[in-house]
Structures are given as C-alpha cells and as structure tokens.
PDB file of C-alpha atoms in Angstrom:
ATOM      1  CA  MET J   1      17.140  34.941  82.692  1.00 81.00           C
ATOM      2  CA  GLN J   2      13.412  35.106  83.436  1.00 87.00           C
ATOM      3  CA  GLY J   3      12.437  35.850  79.869  1.00 89.00           C
ATOM      4  CA  LEU J   4      13.216  37.212  76.437  1.00 92.00           C
ATOM      5  CA  ILE J   5      11.833  39.687  73.945  1.00 93.00           C
ATOM      6  CA  GLY J   6      10.171  38.046  70.970  1.00 92.00           C
ATOM      7  CA  LYS J   7       8.094  38.542  67.890  1.00 92.00           C
ATOM      8  CA  LYS J   8       4.741  36.913  67.258  1.00 93.00           C
ATOM      9  CA  ILE J   9       5.019  35.077  63.964  1.00 90.00           C
ATOM     10  CA  GLY J  10       1.552  33.599  63.582  1.00 89.00           C
ATOM     11  CA  MET J  11      -0.565  30.565  64.323  1.00 89.00           C
ATOM     12  CA  THR J  12      -0.468  27.065  62.933  1.00 88.00           C
ATOM     13  CA  GLN J  13      -1.003  23.537  64.172  1.00 89.00           C
ATOM     14  CA  ILE J  14       1.194  20.663  65.280  1.00 88.00           C
ATOM     15  CA  TRP J  15       0.502  17.103  66.425  1.00 87.00           C
ATOM     16  CA  ASP J  16       1.308  15.894  69.912  1.00 85.00           C
ATOM     17  CA  ASP J  17       2.488  12.411  70.831  1.00 81.00           C
ATOM     18  CA  ASN J  18      -1.088  11.156  71.239  1.00 80.00           C
ATOM     19  CA  GLY J  19      -1.944  12.160  67.684  1.00 80.00           C
ATOM     20  CA  VAL J  20      -4.009  15.148  68.800  1.00 86.00           C
ATOM     21  CA  ALA J  21      -3.790  18.375  66.822  1.00 87.00           C
ATOM     22  CA  VAL J  22      -2.559  21.276  68.958  1.00 91.00           C
ATOM     23  CA  PRO J  23      -3.186  24.896  67.904  1.00 93.00           C
ATOM     24  CA  VAL J  24       0.031  26.837  68.442  1.00 92.00           C
ATOM     25  CA  THR J  25       1.310  30.379  68.150  1.00 93.00           C
ATOM     26  CA  VAL J  26       4.844  30.590  66.817  1.00 92.00           C
ATOM     27  CA  VAL J  27       6.956  33.184  68.614  1.00 92.00           C
ATOM     28  CA  GLU J  28      10.496  34.042  67.615  1.00 91.00           C
ATOM     29  CA  VAL J  29      12.390  34.662  70.860  1.00 91.00           C
ATOM     30  CA  GLY J  30      15.788  36.234  70.693  1.00 78.00           C
ATOM     31  CA  PRO J  31      18.628  36.409  70.018  1.00 89.00           C
ATOM     32  CA  CYS J  32      18.689  39.091  72.690  1.00 89.00           C
ATOM     33  CA  PRO J  33      22.003  40.799  73.513  1.00 90.00           C
ATOM     34  CA  VAL J  34      22.438  42.089  77.050  1.00 90.00           C
ATOM     35  CA  VAL J  35      22.806  45.865  76.798  1.00 89.00           C
ATOM     36  CA  GLN J  36      23.091  46.737  80.470  1.00 89.00           C
ATOM     37  CA  VAL J  37      23.136  44.878  83.754  1.00 88.00           C
ATOM     38  CA  LYS J  38      21.433  46.559  86.699  1.00 87.00           C
ATOM     39  CA  THR J  39      22.590  45.558  90.145  1.00 87.00           C
ATOM     40  CA  LEU J  40      21.120  45.759  93.611  1.00 88.00           C
ATOM     41  CA  GLU J  41      24.032  47.896  94.833  1.00 88.00           C
ATOM     42  CA  LYS J  42      23.999  50.430  92.038  1.00 89.00           C
ATOM     43  CA  ASP J  43      20.409  50.584  90.820  1.00 89.00           C
ATOM     44  CA  GLY J  44      18.443  49.248  93.785  1.00 90.00           C
ATOM     45  CA  TYR J  45      17.208  46.192  91.910  1.00 88.00           C
ATOM     46  CA  ALA J  46      18.686  43.403  89.838  1.00 87.00           C
ATOM     47  CA  ALA J  47      17.791  43.213  86.151  1.00 88.00           C
ATOM     48  CA  ALA J  48      19.266  42.773  82.729  1.00 88.00           C
ATOM     49  CA  GLN J  49      18.331  45.078  79.916  1.00 89.00           C
ATOM     50  CA  LEU J  50      17.938  43.069  76.728  1.00 90.00           C
ATOM     51  CA  GLY J  51      17.734  44.231  73.147  1.00 90.00           C
ATOM     52  CA  PHE J  52      15.895  42.660  70.234  1.00 91.00           C
ATOM     53  CA  GLU J  53      15.958  43.071  66.451  1.00 89.00           C
ATOM     54  CA  PRO J  54      18.987  44.805  64.917  1.00 89.00           C
ATOM     55  CA  GLN J  55      18.450  48.425  63.917  1.00 87.00           C
ATOM     56  CA  LYS J  56      20.597  50.609  61.669  1.00 87.00           C
ATOM     57  CA  ALA J  57      22.759  52.840  63.873  1.00 85.00           C
ATOM     58  CA  GLN J  58      21.926  55.917  61.773  1.00 86.00           C
ATOM     59  CA  ARG J  59      18.282  55.605  62.775  1.00 89.00           C
ATOM     60  CA  LEU J  60      19.087  56.146  66.457  1.00 88.00           C
ATOM     61  CA  SER J  61      20.037  59.297  68.290  1.00 88.00           C
ATOM     62  CA  LYS J  62      23.571  59.504  69.636  1.00 89.00           C
ATOM     63  CA  ALA J  63      22.351  59.037  73.186  1.00 87.00           C
ATOM     64  CA  GLU J  64      20.640  55.804  72.198  1.00 87.00           C
ATOM     65  CA  ARG J  65      23.522  54.636  70.047  1.00 88.00           C
ATOM     66  CA  VAL J  66      26.201  55.071  72.663  1.00 88.00           C
ATOM     67  CA  ARG J  67      24.581  52.714  75.155  1.00 86.00           C
ATOM     68  CA  PHE J  68      24.932  49.929  72.597  1.00 87.00           C
ATOM     69  CA  GLU J  69      28.512  50.902  71.852  1.00 87.00           C
ATOM     70  CA  LYS J  70      29.345  50.780  75.556  1.00 85.00           C
ATOM     71  CA  ALA J  71      27.950  47.283  75.793  1.00 83.00           C
ATOM     72  CA  GLY J  72      29.728  46.300  72.611  1.00 83.00           C
ATOM     73  CA  VAL J  73      26.589  45.018  70.891  1.00 85.00           C
ATOM     74  CA  GLU J  74      24.797  45.819  67.647  1.00 86.00           C
ATOM     75  CA  THR J  75      22.194  48.586  67.798  1.00 87.00           C
ATOM     76  CA  GLN J  76      18.732  47.178  68.532  1.00 89.00           C
ATOM     77  CA  LYS J  77      15.163  48.245  67.877  1.00 88.00           C
ATOM     78  CA  VAL J  78      13.582  47.168  71.163  1.00 90.00           C
ATOM     79  CA  LEU J  79      14.861  47.323  74.727  1.00 90.00           C
ATOM     80  CA  SER J  80      13.299  45.680  77.744  1.00 91.00           C
ATOM     81  CA  GLU J  81      14.346  44.688  81.245  1.00 91.00           C
ATOM     82  CA  PHE J  82      14.070  41.217  82.713  1.00 90.00           C
ATOM     83  CA  ALA J  83      14.758  39.860  86.167  1.00 88.00           C
ATOM     84  CA  PRO J  84      17.665  37.422  86.299  1.00 85.00           C
ATOM     85  CA  ASP J  85      17.432  33.879  87.661  1.00 82.00           C
ATOM     86  CA  ALA J  86      19.249  33.223  90.911  1.00 76.00           C
ATOM     87  CA  ALA J  87      22.016  31.313  89.192  1.00 72.00           C
ATOM     88  CA  ASP J  88      22.449  33.768  86.312  1.00 71.00           C
ATOM     89  CA  GLU J  89      25.721  35.465  85.683  1.00 77.00           C
ATOM     90  CA  VAL J  90      25.189  37.705  82.698  1.00 81.00           C
ATOM     91  CA  LYS J  91      27.261  40.649  81.626  1.00 81.00           C
ATOM     92  CA  ALA J  92      26.757  43.306  78.992  1.00 81.00           C
ATOM     93  CA  GLY J  93      27.569  41.928  75.569  1.00 81.00           C
ATOM     94  CA  ASP J  94      26.264  38.411  76.190  1.00 84.00           C
ATOM     95  CA  VAL J  95      23.729  37.156  73.667  1.00 87.00           C
ATOM     96  CA  LEU J  96      20.794  35.157  75.018  1.00 87.00           C
ATOM     97  CA  THR J  97      18.920  32.713  72.832  1.00 88.00           C
ATOM     98  CA  ALA J  98      15.761  30.637  73.104  1.00 88.00           C
ATOM     99  CA  SER J  99      17.680  28.076  75.161  1.00 85.00           C
ATOM    100  CA  VAL J 100      16.660  30.245  78.135  1.00 87.00           C
ATOM    101  CA  PHE J 101      13.320  28.417  77.937  1.00 88.00           C
ATOM    102  CA  GLU J 102      14.879  24.941  78.045  1.00 87.00           C
ATOM    103  CA  GLY J 103      12.756  22.827  80.375  1.00 86.00           C
ATOM    104  CA  VAL J 104      10.153  25.538  80.876  1.00 88.00           C
ATOM    105  CA  ALA J 105       6.584  24.226  80.683  1.00 90.00           C
ATOM    106  CA  TYR J 106       4.562  27.410  81.184  1.00 93.00           C
ATOM    107  CA  VAL J 107       5.186  31.038  80.237  1.00 93.00           C
ATOM    108  CA  ASP J 108       3.476  34.408  80.530  1.00 93.00           C
ATOM    109  CA  VAL J 109       3.237  36.534  77.401  1.00 94.00           C
ATOM    110  CA  GLN J 110       2.865  40.300  77.472  1.00 94.00           C
ATOM    111  CA  ALA J 111       2.073  42.370  74.394  1.00 94.00           C
ATOM    112  CA  THR J 112       0.071  45.273  73.058  1.00 95.00           C
ATOM    113  CA  THR J 113      -3.305  43.982  71.894  1.00 95.00           C
ATOM    114  CA  LYS J 114      -4.741  44.708  68.472  1.00 95.00           C
ATOM    115  CA  GLY J 115      -6.435  48.098  68.297  1.00 94.00           C
ATOM    116  CA  ARG J 116     -10.204  47.940  67.801  1.00 95.00           C
ATOM    117  CA  GLY J 117     -10.839  51.670  67.439  1.00 95.00           C
ATOM    118  CA  PHE J 118     -14.015  53.194  68.849  1.00 96.00           C
ATOM    119  CA  ALA J 119     -16.089  50.164  69.785  1.00 95.00           C
ATOM    120  CA  GLY J 120     -19.657  49.798  71.016  1.00 94.00           C
ATOM    121  CA  VAL J 121     -20.624  48.055  74.239  1.00 95.00           C
ATOM    122  CA  VAL J 122     -21.528  44.752  72.598  1.00 95.00           C
ATOM    123  CA  ARG J 123     -17.985  44.341  71.292  1.00 94.00           C
ATOM    124  CA  ARG J 124     -16.175  46.171  74.063  1.00 95.00           C
ATOM    125  CA  PHE J 125     -17.882  44.739  77.143  1.00 95.00           C
ATOM    126  CA  ARG J 126     -19.793  41.785  75.669  1.00 94.00           C
ATOM    127  CA  PHE J 127     -23.204  43.329  76.466  1.00 93.00           C
ATOM    128  CA  ALA J 128     -26.055  41.207  75.161  1.00 93.00           C
ATOM    129  CA  GLY J 129     -27.688  44.032  73.224  1.00 89.00           C
ATOM    130  CA  GLY J 130     -31.396  44.216  72.545  1.00 89.00           C
ATOM    131  CA  PRO J 131     -33.679  42.038  70.448  1.00 91.00           C
ATOM    132  CA  HIS J 132     -32.996  41.975  66.709  1.00 92.00           C
ATOM    133  CA  GLY J 133     -36.497  40.713  65.930  1.00 91.00           C
ATOM    134  CA  HIS J 134     -39.983  41.569  67.185  1.00 92.00           C
ATOM    135  CA  GLY J 135     -39.541  45.199  66.152  1.00 88.00           C
ATOM    136  CA  GLY J 136     -36.393  45.621  68.246  1.00 85.00           C
ATOM    137  CA  HIS J 137     -34.992  49.114  67.845  1.00 87.00           C
ATOM    138  CA  SER J 138     -32.263  48.660  70.422  1.00 89.00           C
ATOM    139  CA  LYS J 139     -30.122  46.102  68.642  1.00 91.00           C
ATOM    140  CA  ARG J 140     -26.618  46.982  69.874  1.00 92.00           C
ATOM    141  CA  ARG J 141     -27.420  49.767  72.292  1.00 92.00           C
ATOM    142  CA  PRO J 142     -26.266  49.745  75.928  1.00 91.00           C
ATOM    143  CA  GLY J 143     -29.786  50.158  77.385  1.00 89.00           C
ATOM    144  CA  GLY J 144     -30.381  52.137  80.559  1.00 90.00           C
ATOM    145  CA  ILE J 145     -27.294  53.628  82.158  1.00 90.00           C
ATOM    146  CA  ALA J 146     -28.792  54.646  85.533  1.00 90.00           C
ATOM    147  CA  ALA J 147     -32.008  55.209  87.460  1.00 91.00           C
ATOM    148  CA  ARG J 148     -33.632  58.626  87.249  1.00 90.00           C
ATOM    149  CA  ASP J 149     -34.181  60.337  90.587  1.00 90.00           C
ATOM    150  CA  LEU J 150     -32.150  58.073  92.759  1.00 88.00           C
ATOM    151  CA  PRO J 151     -29.170  58.510  92.660  1.00 89.00           C
ATOM    152  CA  GLY J 152     -29.757  61.134  89.990  1.00 90.00           C
ATOM    153  CA  TRP J 153     -26.417  60.627  88.239  1.00 92.00           C
ATOM    154  CA  VAL J 154     -24.524  58.043  86.250  1.00 93.00           C
ATOM    155  CA  GLU J 155     -22.088  55.895  88.217  1.00 92.00           C
ATOM    156  CA  LYS J 156     -18.411  56.519  87.693  1.00 93.00           C
ATOM    157  CA  GLY J 157     -16.826  53.869  85.525  1.00 93.00           C
ATOM    158  CA  LYS J 158     -20.135  52.982  83.816  1.00 94.00           C
ATOM    159  CA  LYS J 159     -19.371  50.765  80.846  1.00 94.00           C
ATOM    160  CA  MET J 160     -19.970  52.743  77.688  1.00 94.00           C
ATOM    161  CA  PRO J 161     -18.750  52.792  74.083  1.00 95.00           C
ATOM    162  CA  GLY J 162     -15.205  54.001  73.592  1.00 95.00           C
ATOM    163  CA  HIS J 163     -11.717  53.134  72.491  1.00 96.00           C
ATOM    164  CA  MET J 164     -10.858  49.448  72.654  1.00 95.00           C
ATOM    165  CA  GLY J 165      -7.627  47.538  72.275  1.00 93.00           C
ATOM    166  CA  CYS J 166      -4.069  48.793  71.804  1.00 93.00           C
ATOM    167  CA  VAL J 167      -3.326  48.281  75.507  1.00 95.00           C
ATOM    168  CA  VAL J 168      -0.650  46.138  77.118  1.00 95.00           C
ATOM    169  CA  ARG J 169      -2.067  42.821  78.264  1.00 94.00           C
ATOM    170  CA  THR J 170      -0.460  39.775  79.848  1.00 94.00           C
ATOM    171  CA  THR J 171      -1.725  36.256  79.264  1.00 94.00           C
ATOM    172  CA  GLN J 172      -0.534  33.995  82.044  1.00 93.00           C
ATOM    173  CA  ASN J 173       0.270  30.290  82.167  1.00 93.00           C
ATOM    174  CA  ILE J 174       0.504  29.570  78.459  1.00 93.00           C
ATOM    175  CA  ARG J 175       1.735  26.031  77.919  1.00 93.00           C
ATOM    176  CA  VAL J 176       4.881  25.609  75.864  1.00 92.00           C
ATOM    177  CA  ALA J 177       3.966  23.117  73.154  1.00 90.00           C
ATOM    178  CA  LYS J 178       7.452  22.874  71.703  1.00 88.00           C
ATOM    179  CA  LEU J 179      10.778  24.638  71.786  1.00 90.00           C
ATOM    180  CA  VAL J 180      12.920  24.826  68.664  1.00 87.00           C
ATOM    181  CA  ALA J 181      16.017  26.270  70.273  1.00 86.00           C
ATOM    182  CA  GLU J 182      18.257  26.140  67.190  1.00 84.00           C
ATOM    183  CA  GLU J 183      15.804  28.348  65.236  1.00 85.00           C
ATOM    184  CA  ASN J 184      15.027  30.541  68.281  1.00 89.00           C
ATOM    185  CA  LEU J 185      11.367  29.609  67.987  1.00 89.00           C
ATOM    186  CA  ILE J 186       8.960  28.756  70.759  1.00 91.00           C
ATOM    187  CA  LEU J 187       5.537  27.227  70.028  1.00 91.00           C
ATOM    188  CA  LEU J 188       2.911  28.241  72.559  1.00 93.00           C
ATOM    189  CA  HIS J 189      -0.386  26.448  73.020  1.00 94.00           C
ATOM    190  CA  GLY J 190      -3.267  28.667  71.929  1.00 93.00           C
ATOM    191  CA  ALA J 191      -3.397  32.380  71.331  1.00 93.00           C
ATOM    192  CA  VAL J 192      -1.060  35.221  72.290  1.00 94.00           C
ATOM    193  CA  PRO J 193      -2.022  38.914  72.493  1.00 94.00           C
ATOM    194  CA  GLY J 194      -1.193  41.265  69.625  1.00 93.00           C
ATOM    195  CA  PRO J 195      -0.964  41.143  65.851  1.00 93.00           C
ATOM    196  CA  ASN J 196       1.345  38.920  63.823  1.00 91.00           C
ATOM    197  CA  GLY J 197       4.738  40.595  63.673  1.00 89.00           C
ATOM    198  CA  GLY J 198       4.109  42.341  66.987  1.00 92.00           C
ATOM    199  CA  ILE J 199       6.713  42.534  69.741  1.00 93.00           C
ATOM    200  CA  VAL J 200       5.987  40.351  72.778  1.00 94.00           C
ATOM    201  CA  ARG J 201       7.634  39.769  76.145  1.00 94.00           C
ATOM    202  CA  VAL J 202       7.851  36.085  76.980  1.00 93.00           C
ATOM    203  CA  THR J 203       8.661  35.300  80.617  1.00 92.00           C
ATOM    204  CA  LYS J 204       8.669  32.149  82.689  1.00 90.00           C
ATOM    205  CA  ALA J 205       5.236  31.727  84.291  1.00 90.00           C
ATOM    206  CA  LEU J 206       4.925  33.678  87.505  1.00 89.00           C
ATOM    207  CA  LYS J 207       2.226  31.535  89.072  1.00 89.00           C
ATOM    208  CA  LYS J 208       2.739  28.107  87.580  1.00 82.00           C
ATOM    209  CA  ALA J 209       5.964  26.244  88.187  1.00 78.00           C
ATOM    210  CA  SER J 210       7.546  24.178  85.447  1.00 63.00           C
ATOM    211  CA  LYS J 211       8.060  20.623  86.548  1.00 60.00           C
TER     212      LYS J 211
ATOM    213  CA  MET N   1      10.590  37.314  57.294  1.00 61.00           C
ATOM    214  CA  ILE N   2       7.499  36.504  59.319  1.00 68.00           C
ATOM    215  CA  ALA N   3       6.017  34.130  56.781  1.00 73.00           C
ATOM    216  CA  LYS N   4       9.358  32.383  56.445  1.00 78.00           C
ATOM    217  CA  ALA N   5       9.546  31.410  60.097  1.00 78.00           C
ATOM    218  CA  LEU N   6       5.991  30.067  59.969  1.00 81.00           C
ATOM    219  CA  GLU N   7       6.837  28.010  56.902  1.00 82.00           C
ATOM    220  CA  LYS N   8       9.822  26.583  58.737  1.00 81.00           C
ATOM    221  CA  VAL N   9       7.578  25.325  61.518  1.00 81.00           C
ATOM    222  CA  ASN N  10       5.081  23.943  59.028  1.00 82.00           C
ATOM    223  CA  ALA N  11       7.875  22.214  57.132  1.00 81.00           C
ATOM    224  CA  MET N  12       9.050  20.588  60.352  1.00 82.00           C
ATOM    225  CA  THR N  13       5.531  19.389  61.073  1.00 81.00           C
ATOM    226  CA  ALA N  14       5.098  18.176  57.510  1.00 80.00           C
ATOM    227  CA  GLU N  15       8.301  16.194  57.748  1.00 78.00           C
ATOM    228  CA  LYS N  16       7.116  14.465  60.890  1.00 79.00           C
ATOM    229  CA  ASN N  17       3.508  14.042  59.784  1.00 78.00           C
ATOM    230  CA  PRO N  18       3.441  13.908  55.984  1.00 78.00           C
ATOM    231  CA  LYS N  19       0.110  14.276  54.224  1.00 77.00           C
ATOM    232  CA  LYS N  20      -1.390  10.971  53.291  1.00 76.00           C
ATOM    233  CA  CYS N  21      -2.918  10.667  49.843  1.00 74.00           C
ATOM    234  CA  PRO N  22      -2.856  14.404  48.954  1.00 76.00           C
ATOM    235  CA  GLU N  23      -4.238  13.613  45.483  1.00 83.00           C
ATOM    236  CA  LEU N  24      -7.625  12.730  46.989  1.00 87.00           C
ATOM    237  CA  ALA N  25     -10.459  14.138  44.842  1.00 88.00           C
ATOM    238  CA  ILE N  26     -14.045  15.088  45.627  1.00 91.00           C
ATOM    239  CA  GLY N  27     -16.303  12.159  44.806  1.00 89.00           C
ATOM    240  CA  ASP N  28     -13.654   9.554  45.579  1.00 89.00           C
ATOM    241  CA  ILE N  29     -14.922   6.460  47.341  1.00 90.00           C
ATOM    242  CA  VAL N  30     -12.431   5.710  50.088  1.00 91.00           C
ATOM    243  CA  ARG N  31     -11.600   3.421  52.986  1.00 91.00           C
ATOM    244  CA  VAL N  32      -9.797   5.321  55.734  1.00 92.00           C
ATOM    245  CA  SER N  33      -7.975   3.202  58.317  1.00 91.00           C
ATOM    246  CA  VAL N  34      -7.753   5.051  61.627  1.00 90.00           C
ATOM    247  CA  LYS N  35      -5.767   4.048  64.682  1.00 88.00           C
ATOM    248  CA  ILE N  36      -7.945   4.095  67.778  1.00 87.00           C
ATOM    249  CA  LYS N  37      -6.584   3.905  71.298  1.00 83.00           C
ATOM    250  CA  GLU N  38      -8.664   2.051  73.884  1.00 81.00           C
ATOM    251  CA  GLY N  39      -6.901   2.173  77.211  1.00 82.00           C
ATOM    252  CA  ASP N  40      -3.423   0.943  76.383  1.00 85.00           C
ATOM    253  CA  LYS N  41      -4.577  -1.125  73.394  1.00 87.00           C
ATOM    254  CA  GLU N  42      -4.525   0.153  69.871  1.00 87.00           C
ATOM    255  CA  ARG N  43      -6.699  -1.073  67.039  1.00 90.00           C
ATOM    256  CA  ILE N  44      -7.519  -0.082  63.493  1.00 90.00           C
ATOM    257  CA  GLN N  45     -10.988   1.082  62.539  1.00 91.00           C
ATOM    258  CA  VAL N  46     -11.990   1.474  58.916  1.00 92.00           C
ATOM    259  CA  PHE N  47     -14.308   4.274  57.895  1.00 92.00           C
ATOM    260  CA  ALA N  48     -15.548   3.805  54.342  1.00 91.00           C
ATOM    261  CA  GLY N  49     -17.517   6.388  52.407  1.00 91.00           C
ATOM    262  CA  ASP N  50     -17.484   9.184  49.869  1.00 91.00           C
ATOM    263  CA  VAL N  51     -15.196  12.204  49.981  1.00 92.00           C
ATOM    264  CA  ILE N  52     -17.607  15.136  49.955  1.00 93.00           C
ATOM    265  CA  ALA N  53     -15.304  18.059  50.765  1.00 93.00           C
ATOM    266  CA  ARG N  54     -11.749  19.279  51.167  1.00 92.00           C
ATOM    267  CA  ASP N  55     -11.131  22.224  53.464  1.00 91.00           C
ATOM    268  CA  GLY N  56      -8.244  24.419  54.450  1.00 88.00           C
ATOM    269  CA  LYS N  57      -4.758  24.458  53.023  1.00 84.00           C
ATOM    270  CA  GLY N  58      -1.244  23.564  53.962  1.00 83.00           C
ATOM    271  CA  ILE N  59      -0.647  21.641  57.140  1.00 84.00           C
ATOM    272  CA  THR N  60      -4.213  22.091  58.429  1.00 86.00           C
ATOM    273  CA  GLU N  61      -5.994  20.762  55.333  1.00 88.00           C
ATOM    274  CA  THR N  62      -8.820  18.320  55.995  1.00 91.00           C
ATOM    275  CA  PHE N  63     -11.200  16.121  54.018  1.00 93.00           C
ATOM    276  CA  THR N  64     -14.719  15.019  54.886  1.00 94.00           C
ATOM    277  CA  VAL N  65     -15.968  11.472  54.385  1.00 94.00           C
ATOM    278  CA  ARG N  66     -19.696  10.724  54.407  1.00 93.00           C
ATOM    279  CA  ARG N  67     -21.350   7.346  54.661  1.00 91.00           C
ATOM    280  CA  ILE N  68     -24.786   5.978  55.457  1.00 90.00           C
ATOM    281  CA  SER N  69     -24.446   3.801  58.535  1.00 89.00           C
ATOM    282  CA  PHE N  70     -27.533   1.807  59.572  1.00 90.00           C
ATOM    283  CA  GLY N  71     -29.725   4.307  57.765  1.00 86.00           C
ATOM    284  CA  VAL N  72     -28.104   7.309  59.417  1.00 89.00           C
ATOM    285  CA  GLY N  73     -25.803   9.686  57.603  1.00 90.00           C
ATOM    286  CA  VAL N  74     -22.393   9.927  59.320  1.00 93.00           C
ATOM    287  CA  GLU N  75     -19.626  12.348  58.409  1.00 94.00           C
ATOM    288  CA  LYS N  76     -16.064  12.402  59.653  1.00 93.00           C
ATOM    289  CA  VAL N  77     -13.516  15.131  59.082  1.00 93.00           C
ATOM    290  CA  PHE N  78      -9.930  13.887  58.807  1.00 92.00           C
ATOM    291  CA  PRO N  79      -6.838  16.083  58.728  1.00 90.00           C
ATOM    292  CA  PHE N  80      -4.618  14.966  55.857  1.00 88.00           C
ATOM    293  CA  ALA N  81      -1.556  15.039  58.089  1.00 86.00           C
ATOM    294  CA  SER N  82      -3.110  13.266  61.070  1.00 87.00           C
ATOM    295  CA  PRO N  83      -0.763  10.650  62.519  1.00 86.00           C
ATOM    296  CA  SER N  84      -3.797   8.567  63.545  1.00 87.00           C
ATOM    297  CA  ILE N  85      -4.616   7.835  59.924  1.00 88.00           C
ATOM    298  CA  GLN N  86      -2.824   4.683  58.940  1.00 87.00           C
ATOM    299  CA  SER N  87      -3.872   4.539  55.313  1.00 87.00           C
ATOM    300  CA  ILE N  88      -6.318   5.949  52.804  1.00 90.00           C
ATOM    301  CA  GLU N  89      -7.418   3.531  50.128  1.00 89.00           C
ATOM    302  CA  VAL N  90      -9.268   4.904  47.106  1.00 90.00           C
ATOM    303  CA  THR N  91     -11.655   2.234  45.852  1.00 89.00           C
ATOM    304  CA  GLY N  92     -13.484   4.227  43.209  1.00 88.00           C
ATOM    305  CA  HIS N  93     -14.430   7.574  41.837  1.00 89.00           C
ATOM    306  CA  ALA N  94     -17.855   9.013  41.139  1.00 88.00           C
ATOM    307  CA  LYS N  95     -18.844  11.570  38.544  1.00 88.00           C
ATOM    308  CA  VAL N  96     -19.394  14.829  40.407  1.00 88.00           C
ATOM    309  CA  ARG N  97     -19.845  18.421  39.255  1.00 90.00           C
ATOM    310  CA  ARG N  98     -19.246  20.233  42.525  1.00 90.00           C
ATOM    311  CA  ALA N  99     -16.333  20.823  44.880  1.00 92.00           C
ATOM    312  CA  LYS N 100     -18.560  20.329  47.927  1.00 93.00           C
ATOM    313  CA  LEU N 101     -21.164  17.571  47.885  1.00 92.00           C
ATOM    314  CA  TYR N 102     -23.222  18.901  50.772  1.00 92.00           C
ATOM    315  CA  TYR N 103     -26.409  18.363  48.743  1.00 92.00           C
ATOM    316  CA  LEU N 104     -26.128  14.672  49.621  1.00 90.00           C
ATOM    317  CA  ARG N 105     -27.111  15.550  53.190  1.00 90.00           C
ATOM    318  CA  SER N 106     -30.649  16.447  52.204  1.00 90.00           C
ATOM    319  CA  ARG N 107     -31.117  13.294  50.168  1.00 87.00           C
ATOM    320  CA  THR N 108     -32.195   9.861  51.312  1.00 84.00           C
ATOM    321  CA  GLY N 109     -32.294   6.380  49.845  1.00 82.00           C
ATOM    322  CA  LYS N 110     -31.260   5.828  46.266  1.00 82.00           C
ATOM    323  CA  ALA N 111     -30.932   9.543  45.528  1.00 83.00           C
ATOM    324  CA  ALA N 112     -28.163   9.808  48.137  1.00 81.00           C
ATOM    325  CA  ARG N 113     -25.847   7.591  46.102  1.00 80.00           C
ATOM    326  CA  LEU N 114     -22.997   8.826  43.964  1.00 81.00           C
ATOM    327  CA  ARG N 115     -22.748   7.378  40.488  1.00 77.00           C
ATOM    328  CA  ALA N 116     -19.475   5.541  40.167  1.00 74.00           C
ATOM    329  CA  LEU N 117     -17.523   5.892  36.953  1.00 71.00           C
TER     330      LEU N 117
END
C-alpha cells in the first residue's frame, strides 16, 4: 500500500547515531482496515479504501454502517483511498499496520492546516509591513494595492487580508527518523501540517525514492 | 490517548539515552566530559564551569554551563540526555539566590565569581 491514515500525536526529540538531537513529529499510523478494494475493471482505477479510528456503529447512518458490515470490519471514523503497490494483494477485511512503511526513507504528509481565522497581510502573505518607528502609521498595513489611472483597477488575485489556514496542504519528502512498527508509530523529521490530534494522510514520497 | 503515545516515545528515548546527573542544581560547579568526533577519531573534552541555568523539561531538558576562558565568557548548553556527554562531575556548590544566573554575564573580574559554600 502507498500509505496509511494517521493521527498527529505531537513533537518531541530523539538522538541519532551520531549523537545529534533530531526534532521529530510522532504520527500514529494505522491500524487501517481495508473497507473496499477498487479495481481497474470495475471502477476504472485501482485503489484501496482504508478506515481509521474505530467509531460506535450507532453514530453512523445505515448507509455508512453497511459498507463496514459488508467488508466485515469494525465501523471507522475516517475513510480514505490509497493507491496500491504493484505487488499488493489486499482484500476487504485486511488490516494494515505501520509495517507498510518498513524500509521507507521519505514520506509525504497531507493534512488540514491549523485555522488562523481572518489574518492580515503580514501574517498571511509575509508582507514586510511599514515602519514601527519614526512616526510610522502604517505598521501592519498592506500599502498601495494598485496605481491610480493606469490600469485604473486592482489586479485580480491581489494579496489582501482574509481567511487563513484550515486548508488541505501536503508536505513532501519528509524524512522518516524512526519507525516503531509494533506501536504503529512513525517518527518524522521536522514538522507536519495540522494540529496535534489531527488526522493526516501519510504516503510514500512521490518524488523522492527510498533507497 | 494522544499524550500517552508521546510519552511512550519519550520513554523509549529515555531508556536509550538516560539523563545524566538529573539532580544538578543552579550554582553547581561542574566538569562536563564531552565526546568529540574528529574525523574517525574520538576524544574527550572537559568543559568546566558554573551551572547558571536549567531549561525545558522531560527529554529535552538542558543545562547551561558558563566559564571564563582566557578572559572571555563562554557558555555551553548541554541536553541532559545527550549521548555525547560522558560524565558530569560536580566539584562544588555556590550559594545562589536565583534560578537563572544570567547576571554573571554583565560582570567581570572578581565580581563574576560565585561564592563556593
């Protein structure tokens, strides 16, 4: 399988073999039961639909519940599709664990970022802002947004204050610092999008091969 | 649930890299032996000075050692759990009334000394 659904646990630090401290994000990946297998013949593409985090059956509608019953797995909170590896032979009902990432050096992580609410341009687009001293009255303002007569309007897509965060973002090529397969934990070098406790999609790196 | 999994990881790290000398106090006069790699050779360097601060908690906790070296104040921050630290030897303790002895930075000469007990 190309990846698993996981939960961001939080950040801490470990030591590598050279005695250097490595900042890591702990992500709990799996166990993910296979709820449905999509095939090229039937669905037009190959994928496996995985579930994550058990959910009480009474909290789901019948339509949702039945798909788990058909697969013969516990009801789950989250569902997500992943592409299978060439050699994979999964069927509905199988449970995938963190061992999927055995020997994987780099992963991509996709998650919903933390919401920042209505943010100004300094925070949202890293504008420099105006001077804080020397009588500066334009401390965090955007400044001019267009010329006056020519072109006579404000460009489309002009960076302005507005809602920030709470969007799905993918961070690519995150190095796997350590895999603790028996606890279903994966330690990733550096930061991962989203809040602690947030749901993340961890997939094998698209652009960087694991050696 | 979330905190538990993080503790598990920290416990694993702590088992592999236990904290050395966690009872270290502010104002302690210490000799810290640090492993230093030069190419493929490894040697021990001793950094002796006063403990002027402890920072952080848990697995990331650090302590700061200050010494006057050839007339210049030098500070080093060591993580308690660092595998490069071979040993921490406490050679004395000074009477201090603060948790952070940063005031020593602005002092020179005799005034920059700590009074040993």
